[in-house]
Coordinates of C-alpha atoms in Angstrom, one line a residue:
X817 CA 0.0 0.0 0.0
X818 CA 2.9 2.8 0.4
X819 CA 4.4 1.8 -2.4
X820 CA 1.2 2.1 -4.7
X821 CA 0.9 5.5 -2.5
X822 CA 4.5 6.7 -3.6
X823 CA 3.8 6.1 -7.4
X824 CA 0.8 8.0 -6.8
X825 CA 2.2 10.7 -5.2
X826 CA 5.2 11.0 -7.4
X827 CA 2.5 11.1 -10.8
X828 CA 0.7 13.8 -9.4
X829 CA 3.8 16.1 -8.8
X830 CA 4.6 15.6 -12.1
X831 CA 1.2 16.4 -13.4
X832 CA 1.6 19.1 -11.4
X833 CA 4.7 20.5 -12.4
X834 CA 3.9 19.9 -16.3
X835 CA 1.3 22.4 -15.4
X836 CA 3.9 25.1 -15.3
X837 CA 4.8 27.0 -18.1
X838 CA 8.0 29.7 -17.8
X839 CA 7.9 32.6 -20.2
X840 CA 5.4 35.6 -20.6
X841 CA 2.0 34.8 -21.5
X842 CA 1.4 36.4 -25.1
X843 CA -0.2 39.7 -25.5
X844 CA -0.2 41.6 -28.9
X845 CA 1.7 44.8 -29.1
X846 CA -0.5 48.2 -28.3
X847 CA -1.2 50.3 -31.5
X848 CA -2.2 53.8 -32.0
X849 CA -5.0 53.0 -34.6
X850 CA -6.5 55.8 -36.1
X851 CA -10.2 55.6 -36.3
X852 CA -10.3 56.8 -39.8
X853 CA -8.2 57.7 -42.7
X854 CA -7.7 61.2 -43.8
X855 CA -8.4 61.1 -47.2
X856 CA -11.1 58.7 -46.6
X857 CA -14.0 61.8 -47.4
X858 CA -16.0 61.3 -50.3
X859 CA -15.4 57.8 -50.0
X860 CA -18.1 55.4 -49.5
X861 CA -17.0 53.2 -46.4
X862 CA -16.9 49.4 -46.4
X863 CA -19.6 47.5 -45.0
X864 CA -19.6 44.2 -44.3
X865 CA -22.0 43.5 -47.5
X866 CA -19.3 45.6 -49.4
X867 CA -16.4 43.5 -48.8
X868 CA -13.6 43.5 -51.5
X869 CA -14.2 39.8 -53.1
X870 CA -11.2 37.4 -52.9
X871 CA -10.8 37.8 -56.9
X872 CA -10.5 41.3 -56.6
X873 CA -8.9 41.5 -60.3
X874 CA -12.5 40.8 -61.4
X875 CA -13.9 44.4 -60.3
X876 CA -12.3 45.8 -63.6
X877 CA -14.5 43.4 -65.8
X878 CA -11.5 41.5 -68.2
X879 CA -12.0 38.0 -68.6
X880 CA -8.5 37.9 -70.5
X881 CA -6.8 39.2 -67.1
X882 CA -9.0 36.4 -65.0
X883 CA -7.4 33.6 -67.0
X884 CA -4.0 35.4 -66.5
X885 CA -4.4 35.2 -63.1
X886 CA -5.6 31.9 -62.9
X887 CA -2.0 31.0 -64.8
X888 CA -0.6 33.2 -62.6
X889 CA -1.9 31.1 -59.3
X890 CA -1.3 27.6 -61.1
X891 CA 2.5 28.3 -62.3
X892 CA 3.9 31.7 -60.7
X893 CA 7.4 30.6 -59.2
X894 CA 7.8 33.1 -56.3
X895 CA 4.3 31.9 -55.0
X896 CA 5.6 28.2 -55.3
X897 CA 8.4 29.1 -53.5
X898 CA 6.1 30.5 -51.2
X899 CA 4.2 27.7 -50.8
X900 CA 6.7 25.4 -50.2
X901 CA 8.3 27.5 -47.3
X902 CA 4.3 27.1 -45.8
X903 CA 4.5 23.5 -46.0
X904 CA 8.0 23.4 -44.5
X905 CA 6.7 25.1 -41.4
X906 CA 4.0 22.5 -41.5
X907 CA 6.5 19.9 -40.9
X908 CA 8.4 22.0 -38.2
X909 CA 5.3 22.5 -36.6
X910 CA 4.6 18.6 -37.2
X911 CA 8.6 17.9 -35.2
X912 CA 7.7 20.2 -32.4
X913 CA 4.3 18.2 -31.3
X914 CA 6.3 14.7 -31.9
X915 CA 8.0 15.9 -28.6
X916 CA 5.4 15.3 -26.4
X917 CA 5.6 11.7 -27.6
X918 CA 7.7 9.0 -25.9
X919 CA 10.8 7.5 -28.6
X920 CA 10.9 4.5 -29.1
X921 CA 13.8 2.5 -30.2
X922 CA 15.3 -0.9 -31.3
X923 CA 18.7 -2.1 -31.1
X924 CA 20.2 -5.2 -32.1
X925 CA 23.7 -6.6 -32.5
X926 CA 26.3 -9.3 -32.0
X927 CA 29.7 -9.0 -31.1
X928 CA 32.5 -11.6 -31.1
X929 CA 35.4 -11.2 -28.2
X930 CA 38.6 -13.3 -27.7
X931 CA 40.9 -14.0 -25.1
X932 CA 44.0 -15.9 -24.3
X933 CA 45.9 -17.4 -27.2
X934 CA 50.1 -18.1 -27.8
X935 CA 52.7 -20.0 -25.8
X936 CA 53.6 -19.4 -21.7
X937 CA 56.2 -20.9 -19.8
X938 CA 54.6 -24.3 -17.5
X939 CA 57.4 -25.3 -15.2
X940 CA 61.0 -26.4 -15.5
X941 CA 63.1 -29.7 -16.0
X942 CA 66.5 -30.4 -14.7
X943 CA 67.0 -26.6 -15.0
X944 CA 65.6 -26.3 -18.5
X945 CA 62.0 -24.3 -18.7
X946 CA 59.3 -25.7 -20.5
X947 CA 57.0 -24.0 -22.8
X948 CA 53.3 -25.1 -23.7
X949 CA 50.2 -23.3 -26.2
X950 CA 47.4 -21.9 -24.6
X951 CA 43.7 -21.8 -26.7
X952 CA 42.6 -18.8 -27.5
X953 CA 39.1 -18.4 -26.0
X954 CA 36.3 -16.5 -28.4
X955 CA 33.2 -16.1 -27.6
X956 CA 29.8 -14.6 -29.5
X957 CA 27.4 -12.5 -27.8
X958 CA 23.8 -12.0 -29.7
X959 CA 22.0 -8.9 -28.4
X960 CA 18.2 -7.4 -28.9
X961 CA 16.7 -4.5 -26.5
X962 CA 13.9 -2.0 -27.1
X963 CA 14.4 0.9 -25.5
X964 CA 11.8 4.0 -24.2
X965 CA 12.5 7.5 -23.1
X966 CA 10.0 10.3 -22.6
X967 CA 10.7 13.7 -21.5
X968 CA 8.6 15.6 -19.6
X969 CA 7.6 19.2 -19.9
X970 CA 7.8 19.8 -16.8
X971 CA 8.7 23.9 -17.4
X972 CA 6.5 24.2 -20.4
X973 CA 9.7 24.3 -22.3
X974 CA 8.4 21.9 -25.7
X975 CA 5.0 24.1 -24.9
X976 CA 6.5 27.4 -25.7
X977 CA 8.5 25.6 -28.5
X978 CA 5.1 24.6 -30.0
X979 CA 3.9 27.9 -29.7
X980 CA 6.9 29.4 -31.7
X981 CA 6.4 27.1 -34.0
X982 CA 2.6 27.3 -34.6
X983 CA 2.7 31.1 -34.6
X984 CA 5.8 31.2 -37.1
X985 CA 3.2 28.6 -39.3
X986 CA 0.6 31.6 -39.2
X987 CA 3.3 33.5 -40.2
X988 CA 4.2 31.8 -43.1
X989 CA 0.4 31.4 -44.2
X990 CA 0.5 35.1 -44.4
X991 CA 3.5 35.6 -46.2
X992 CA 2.1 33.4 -48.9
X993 CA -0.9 35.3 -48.9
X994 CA 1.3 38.4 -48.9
X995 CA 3.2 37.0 -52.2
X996 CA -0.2 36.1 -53.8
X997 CA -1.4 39.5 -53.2
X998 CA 2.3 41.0 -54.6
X999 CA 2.0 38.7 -57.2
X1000 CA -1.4 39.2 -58.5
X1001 CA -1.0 43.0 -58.1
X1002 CA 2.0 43.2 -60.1
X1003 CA -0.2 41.4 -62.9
X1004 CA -3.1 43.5 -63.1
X1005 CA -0.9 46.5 -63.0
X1006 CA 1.1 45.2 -66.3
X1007 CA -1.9 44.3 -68.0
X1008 CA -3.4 47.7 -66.9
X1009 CA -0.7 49.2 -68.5
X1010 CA -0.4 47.0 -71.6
X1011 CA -3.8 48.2 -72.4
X1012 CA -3.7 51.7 -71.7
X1013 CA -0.8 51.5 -74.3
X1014 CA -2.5 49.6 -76.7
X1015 CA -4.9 53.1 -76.6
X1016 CA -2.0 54.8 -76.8
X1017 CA -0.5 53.1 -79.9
X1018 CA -4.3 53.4 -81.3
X1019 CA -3.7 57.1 -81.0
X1020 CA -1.0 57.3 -82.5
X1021 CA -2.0 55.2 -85.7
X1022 CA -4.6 57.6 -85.8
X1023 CA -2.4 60.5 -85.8
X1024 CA -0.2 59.2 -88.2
X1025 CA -3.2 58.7 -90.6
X1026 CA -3.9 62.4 -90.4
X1027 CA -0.1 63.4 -90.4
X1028 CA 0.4 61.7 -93.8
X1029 CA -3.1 63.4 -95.2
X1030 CA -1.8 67.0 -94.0
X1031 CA 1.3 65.9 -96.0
X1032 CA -0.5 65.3 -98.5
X1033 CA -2.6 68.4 -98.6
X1034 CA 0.6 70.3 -98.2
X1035 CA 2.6 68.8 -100.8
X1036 CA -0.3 69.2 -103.2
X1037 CA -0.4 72.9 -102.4
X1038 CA 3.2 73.2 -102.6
X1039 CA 3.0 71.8 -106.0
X1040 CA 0.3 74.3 -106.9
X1041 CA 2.8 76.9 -105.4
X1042 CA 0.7 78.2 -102.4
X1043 CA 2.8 77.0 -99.8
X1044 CA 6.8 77.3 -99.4
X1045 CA 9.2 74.3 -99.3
X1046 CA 9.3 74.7 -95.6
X1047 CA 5.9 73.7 -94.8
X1048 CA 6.2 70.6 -96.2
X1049 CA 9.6 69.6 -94.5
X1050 CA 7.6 70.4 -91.3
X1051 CA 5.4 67.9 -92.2
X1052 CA 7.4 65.2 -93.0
X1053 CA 9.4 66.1 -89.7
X1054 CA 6.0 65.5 -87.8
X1055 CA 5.2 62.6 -89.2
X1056 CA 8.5 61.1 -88.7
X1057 CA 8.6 61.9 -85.2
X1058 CA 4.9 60.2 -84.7
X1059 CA 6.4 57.1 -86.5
X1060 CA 9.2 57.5 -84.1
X1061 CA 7.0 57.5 -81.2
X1062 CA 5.2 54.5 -82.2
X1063 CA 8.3 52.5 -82.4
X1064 CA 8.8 53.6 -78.9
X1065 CA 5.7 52.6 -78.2
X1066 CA 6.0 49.2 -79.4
X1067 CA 9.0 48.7 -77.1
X1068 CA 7.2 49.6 -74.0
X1069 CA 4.6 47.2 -74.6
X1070 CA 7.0 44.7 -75.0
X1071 CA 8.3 45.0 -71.7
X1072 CA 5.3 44.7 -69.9
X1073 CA 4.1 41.8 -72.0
X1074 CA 7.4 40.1 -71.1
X1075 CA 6.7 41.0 -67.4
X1076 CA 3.5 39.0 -67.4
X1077 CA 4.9 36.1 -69.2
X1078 CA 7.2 36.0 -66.4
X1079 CA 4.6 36.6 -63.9
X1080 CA 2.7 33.2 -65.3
X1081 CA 5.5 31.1 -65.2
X1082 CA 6.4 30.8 -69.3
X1083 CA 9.2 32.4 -71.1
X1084 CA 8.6 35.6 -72.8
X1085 CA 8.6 34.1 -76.2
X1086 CA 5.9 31.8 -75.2
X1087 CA 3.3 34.4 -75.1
X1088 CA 1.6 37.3 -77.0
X1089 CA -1.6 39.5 -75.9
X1090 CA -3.4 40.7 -79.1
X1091 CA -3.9 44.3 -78.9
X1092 CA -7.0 45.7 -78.2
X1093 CA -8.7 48.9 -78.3
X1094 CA -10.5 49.7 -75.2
X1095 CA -9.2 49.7 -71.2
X1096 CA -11.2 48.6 -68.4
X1097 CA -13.5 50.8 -66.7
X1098 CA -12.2 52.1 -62.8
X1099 CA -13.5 49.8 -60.3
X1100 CA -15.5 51.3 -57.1
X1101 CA -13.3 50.9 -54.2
X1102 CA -14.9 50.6 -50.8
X1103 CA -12.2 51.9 -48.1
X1104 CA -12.0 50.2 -45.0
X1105 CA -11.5 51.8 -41.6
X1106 CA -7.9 51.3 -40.5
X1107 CA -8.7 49.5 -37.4
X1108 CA -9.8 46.5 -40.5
X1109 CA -7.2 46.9 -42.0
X1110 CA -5.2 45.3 -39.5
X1111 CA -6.8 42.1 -40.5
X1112 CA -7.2 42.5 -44.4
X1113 CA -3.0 42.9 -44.9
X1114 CA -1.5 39.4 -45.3
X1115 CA 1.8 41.1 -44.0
X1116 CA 0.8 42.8 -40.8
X1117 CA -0.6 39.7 -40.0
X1118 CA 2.2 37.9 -40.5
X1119 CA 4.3 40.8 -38.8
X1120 CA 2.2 40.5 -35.7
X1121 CA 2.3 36.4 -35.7
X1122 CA 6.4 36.6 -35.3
X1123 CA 6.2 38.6 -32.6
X1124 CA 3.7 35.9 -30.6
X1125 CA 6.3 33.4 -32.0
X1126 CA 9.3 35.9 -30.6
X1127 CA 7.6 36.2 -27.4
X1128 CA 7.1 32.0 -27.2
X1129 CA 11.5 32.3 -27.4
X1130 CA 11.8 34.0 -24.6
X1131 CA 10.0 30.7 -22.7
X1132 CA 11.8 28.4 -24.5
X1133 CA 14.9 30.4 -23.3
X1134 CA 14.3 30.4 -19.6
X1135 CA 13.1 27.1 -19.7
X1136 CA 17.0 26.5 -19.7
X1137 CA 17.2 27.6 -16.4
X1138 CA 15.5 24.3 -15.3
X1139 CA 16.4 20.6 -15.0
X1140 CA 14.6 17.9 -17.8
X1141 CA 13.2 15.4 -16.5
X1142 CA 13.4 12.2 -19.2
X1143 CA 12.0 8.7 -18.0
X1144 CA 13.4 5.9 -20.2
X1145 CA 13.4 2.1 -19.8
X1146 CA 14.9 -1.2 -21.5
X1147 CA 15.0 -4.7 -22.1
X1148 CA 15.9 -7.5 -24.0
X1149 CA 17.5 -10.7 -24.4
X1150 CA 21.6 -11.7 -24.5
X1151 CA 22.9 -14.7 -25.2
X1152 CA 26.0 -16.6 -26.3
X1153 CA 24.4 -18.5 -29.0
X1154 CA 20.4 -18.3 -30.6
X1155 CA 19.5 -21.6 -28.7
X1156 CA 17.1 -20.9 -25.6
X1157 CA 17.1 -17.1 -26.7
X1158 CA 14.0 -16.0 -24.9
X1159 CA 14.7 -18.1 -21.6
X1160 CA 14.5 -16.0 -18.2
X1161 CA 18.5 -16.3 -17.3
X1162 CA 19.4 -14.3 -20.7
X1163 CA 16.6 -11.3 -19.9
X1164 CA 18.0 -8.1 -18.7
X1165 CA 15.8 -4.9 -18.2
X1166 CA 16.5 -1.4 -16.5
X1167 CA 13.8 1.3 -15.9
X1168 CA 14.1 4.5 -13.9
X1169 CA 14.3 8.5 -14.3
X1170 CA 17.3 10.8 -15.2
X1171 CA 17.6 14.5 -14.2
X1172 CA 19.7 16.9 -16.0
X1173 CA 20.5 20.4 -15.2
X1174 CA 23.5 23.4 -15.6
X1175 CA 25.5 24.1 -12.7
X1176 CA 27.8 26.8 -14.8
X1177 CA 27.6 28.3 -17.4
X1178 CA 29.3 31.2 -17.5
X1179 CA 26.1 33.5 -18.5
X1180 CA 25.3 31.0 -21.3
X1181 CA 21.8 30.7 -20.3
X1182 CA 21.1 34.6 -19.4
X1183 CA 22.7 35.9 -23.0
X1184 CA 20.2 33.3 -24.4
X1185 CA 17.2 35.0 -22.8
X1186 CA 18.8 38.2 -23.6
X1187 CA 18.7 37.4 -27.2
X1188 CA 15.1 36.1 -26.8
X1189 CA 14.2 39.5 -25.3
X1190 CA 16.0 41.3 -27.6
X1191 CA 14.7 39.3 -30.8
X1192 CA 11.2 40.1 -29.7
X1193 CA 11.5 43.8 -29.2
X1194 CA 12.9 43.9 -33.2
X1195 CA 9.6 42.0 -33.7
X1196 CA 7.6 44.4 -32.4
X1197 CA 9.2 47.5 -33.7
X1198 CA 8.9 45.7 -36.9
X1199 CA 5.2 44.8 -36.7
X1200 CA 4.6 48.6 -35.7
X1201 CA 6.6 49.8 -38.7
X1202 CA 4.8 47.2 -40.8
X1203 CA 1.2 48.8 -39.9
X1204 CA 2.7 52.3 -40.5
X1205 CA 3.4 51.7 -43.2
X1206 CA 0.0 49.8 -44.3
X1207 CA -1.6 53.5 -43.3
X1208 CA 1.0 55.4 -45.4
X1209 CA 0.3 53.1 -48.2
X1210 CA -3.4 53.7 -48.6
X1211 CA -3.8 57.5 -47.7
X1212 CA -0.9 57.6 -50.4
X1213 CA -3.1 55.8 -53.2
X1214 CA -7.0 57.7 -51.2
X1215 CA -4.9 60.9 -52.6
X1216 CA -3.7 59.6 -55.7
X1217 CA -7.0 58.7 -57.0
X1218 CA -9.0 61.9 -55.6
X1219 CA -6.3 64.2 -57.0
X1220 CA -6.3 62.0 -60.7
X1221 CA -10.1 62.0 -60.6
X1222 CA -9.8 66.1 -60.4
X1223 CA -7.0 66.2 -62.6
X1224 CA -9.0 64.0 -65.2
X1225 CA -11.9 66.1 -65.4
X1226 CA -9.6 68.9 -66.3
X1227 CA -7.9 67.0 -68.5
X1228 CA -11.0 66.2 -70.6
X1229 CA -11.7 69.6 -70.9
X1230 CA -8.2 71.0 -71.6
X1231 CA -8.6 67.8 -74.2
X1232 CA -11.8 69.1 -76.2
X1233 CA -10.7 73.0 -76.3
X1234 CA -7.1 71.4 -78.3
X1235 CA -9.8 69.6 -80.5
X1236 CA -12.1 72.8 -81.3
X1237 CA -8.7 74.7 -82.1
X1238 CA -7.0 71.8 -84.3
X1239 CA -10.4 72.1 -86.0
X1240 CA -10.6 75.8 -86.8
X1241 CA -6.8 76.3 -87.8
X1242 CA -6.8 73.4 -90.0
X1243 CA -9.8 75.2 -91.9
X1244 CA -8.1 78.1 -91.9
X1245 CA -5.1 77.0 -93.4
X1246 CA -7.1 74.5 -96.0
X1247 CA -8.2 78.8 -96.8
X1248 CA -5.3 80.2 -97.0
X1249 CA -5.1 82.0 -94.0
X1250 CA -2.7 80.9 -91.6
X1251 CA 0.6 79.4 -92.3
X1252 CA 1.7 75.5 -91.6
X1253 CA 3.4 76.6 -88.5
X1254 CA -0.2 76.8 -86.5
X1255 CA -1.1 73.9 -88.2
X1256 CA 2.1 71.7 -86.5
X1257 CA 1.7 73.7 -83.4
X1258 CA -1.8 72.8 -82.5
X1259 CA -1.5 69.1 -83.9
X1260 CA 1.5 68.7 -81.4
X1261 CA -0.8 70.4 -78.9
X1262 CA -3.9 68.1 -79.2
X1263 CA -1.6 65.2 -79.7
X1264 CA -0.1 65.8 -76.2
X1265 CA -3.6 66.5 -74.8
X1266 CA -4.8 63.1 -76.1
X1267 CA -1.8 61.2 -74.7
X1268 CA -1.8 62.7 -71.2
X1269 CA -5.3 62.1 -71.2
X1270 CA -4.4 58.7 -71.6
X1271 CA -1.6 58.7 -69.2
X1272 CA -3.5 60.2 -66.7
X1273 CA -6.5 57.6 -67.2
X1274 CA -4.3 54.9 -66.9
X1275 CA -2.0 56.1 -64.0
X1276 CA -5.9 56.3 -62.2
X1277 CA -6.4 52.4 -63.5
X1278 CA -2.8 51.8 -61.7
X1279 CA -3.8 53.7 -58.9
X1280 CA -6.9 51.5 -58.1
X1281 CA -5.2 48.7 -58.4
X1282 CA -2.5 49.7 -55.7
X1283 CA -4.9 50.9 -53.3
X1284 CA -6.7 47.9 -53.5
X1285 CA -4.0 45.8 -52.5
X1286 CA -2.8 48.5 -49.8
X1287 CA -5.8 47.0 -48.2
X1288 CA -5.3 43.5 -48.3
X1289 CA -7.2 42.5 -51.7
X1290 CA -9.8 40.1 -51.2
X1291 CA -7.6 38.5 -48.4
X1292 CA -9.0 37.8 -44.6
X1293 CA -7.1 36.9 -41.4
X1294 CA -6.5 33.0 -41.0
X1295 CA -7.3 32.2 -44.5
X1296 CA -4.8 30.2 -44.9
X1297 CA -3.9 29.0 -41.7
X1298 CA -7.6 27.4 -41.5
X1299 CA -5.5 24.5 -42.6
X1300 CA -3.4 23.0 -39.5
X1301 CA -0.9 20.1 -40.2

């Protein structure tokens, strides 16, 4: 009865003591949130109804840039890479909880050992020594044991090791998200951009096609002698230059069509976009509240998870301070020879519990939760930096967009008075009287107008598309960590 009393009272101390966990308790970092944006007027807020959907790409209305992204998502190499760090920290998180587990392990050998062996001296005759051989004596020894240690968390050290673990996991879920988002952005902003130039190089055809009829017209009254020489080397110099600028043109498109090849995971050569006329109409945006955006941003979440990991450290740190406790036990059969292996004489067993602890160190242990504390106070200067940053980025692109919006509306109208004058000098000159010189002037005037139209159009497209990712796309806290190895 008191020895059935001792085990008991020795399994409820350790119970007891697994119960205890060293290390601060995890509590996320205080933030000064604003409760609103300041360029957020005008704006129409988000509601919960409102949400931004998870293909956000599909608010500008191109099925050719859905099936992008859809290559994009299946073949992208910086998201596989991604990917495979998330399932890496799978398996780490996988290696920290087989620690709670007792090993198990099998060993099994045989050894041979000899003895003896060569010649010795036996005794003497009449004076004269005499010599003899001794056997050598070998022997074979066949061994099997299974062993079984377990070590206890008593100090909560494989706990906050676990923790660590899990919370870098989270991290990692985010930073894929974070890459999708990156990813997908950097898409729809190429293709944005294609497009706007394929409106651009549309223009410019357009252009050209008058260019070459003013030529025309000029060479024709050149020939009738109204018009000097000059007029007509102005306008073959204007219509060079326009062909010039097409060729330019066609370079720029390039590069961006060669940046989404990339983006999809196939060589440049392997793909070509058709141009077409037309660019996709700007998106509404609903703007969060900052306070949300905390958890729409796949990177401030990830941010915030490596500090909970960071602050998990410091446990695992201090939890060298304390002794480990393993129990193990073994037993098995040896025997000279495989006859009557499992009899009782050739068993051997041993069972019983090991403590091991630092007497000195020399300040081993206290630099080690130094660096713990240290590593989490980066962590949380960078998870504060990180959500600064997420503010700056979307009052940056609320401005962008409200002054582009203004700017537009100018635009247009700065855009139809170029037209009206292009309109009334070329009749004049078609009469006789104004020279070519006001012709070229206001045709370089209305060309510019049309292209910074354009420009300005499409830098709005670009602009949508970065604020929309400055929130956190269609993304949502714990997407992807919903999946646990």
């Amino acid at each position: 009865m008191n020895r059935h009393s001792h085990r008991l009272s020795f399994i409820a101390l350790s119970l007891l003591l697994s119960a205890c966990t060293v290390g601060p308790d995890y509590q996320a970092p205080a933030l000064n949130t604003p409760e609103s944006f300041k360029q957020v007027a005008g704006w129409k807020v988000a509601e919960p109804a409102a949400q931004m959907p998870q293909n956000w790409w599909s608010l500008y209305g191109d099925a050719e840039l859905g099936a992008l992204i859809e290559r994009l998502n299946a073949n992208n190499q910086s998201l596989a890479s991604a990917a495979a760090s998330y399932r890496q920290a799978q398996a780490i998180v996988r290696g920290a909880r087989a620690g709670f587990l007792p090993q198990i392990g099998l060993d099994t050998g045989v050894s041979r050992a000899g003895q003896g062996g060569g010649s010795s001296t036996i005794g003497t005759t009449e004076g004269v020594s005499v010599s003899g051989a001794n056997a050598a004596s070998v022997s074979k020894t066949y061994e099997a044991s299974l062993g079984v240690s377990w070590e206890l968390d008593l100090w909560g050290k494989l706990r906050r090791q676990l923790e660590a673990d899990q919370a870098s996991l989270e991290a990692s879920a985010a930073d894929l998200a974070a890459v999708r988002l990156s990813q997908q952005s950097q898409l729809v902003q190429s293709y944005l951009q294609l497009r706007v130039l394929d409106e651009q190089k549309r223009l410019l055809e357009a252009t050209l096609a008058a260019y070459e009829r003013s030529l025309k017209l000029t060479e024709n009254q050149y020939n009738a002698g109204i018009v000097p020489k000059s007029d007509v080397s102005q306008a073959q110099s204007q219509l060079h230059g326009t062909r010039a600028q097409l060729i330019d043109l066609e370079y720029q498109r390039a590069q961006f069509e060669h940046a989404i090849a990339v983006l999809i995971g196939v060589a440049p050569s392997e793909l070509s976009l058709a141009p077409r006329a037309g660019v996709p109409d700007l998106p509404v945006v609903p703007a969060s509240v900052p306070s949300r955006l905390l958890e729409r941003r796949p990177d401030i979440a990830a941010a915030e998870r490596r500090v909970m990991s960071a602050n998990a450290q410091i446990g695992v740190a201090e939890a060298a301070w304390y002794p480990d406790l393993t129990l193990s036990a073994s037993g098995g059969y040896r025997n000279g020879g495989l006859d009557d292996w499992f009899s009782m004489p050739n068993r051997f067993w041993s069972i019983g519990p090991s403590f091991a602890t630092v007497l000195f160190d020399g300040g081993l242990i206290r630099s080690q939760v130094e660096q713990a504390e240290a590593a989490y106070d980066i962590s949380v200067a960078d998870y504060r930096q990180t959500v600064l940053t997420g503010f700056r980025e979307v009052e940056d692109y609320l401005v962008q967009l409200d002054v582009y919006t203004r700017e537009l509306a100018a635009r247009e109208q700065a855009l139809e008075s170029a037209r009206e004058a292009l309109r009334l000098v070329e009749n004049q000159y078609k009469a006789g009287t104004v020279d070519y010189n006001a012709v070229v002037s206001l045709q370089a005037s209305a060309l510019d107008s049309e292209r910074n139209w354009l420009s300005l159009k499409g830098n709005r497209l670009l602009a949508s598309a970065q604020l929309i990712t400055a929130l956190g796309g269609g993304w949502q806290a714990g997407e992807e960590a919903a999946s646990r190895p």
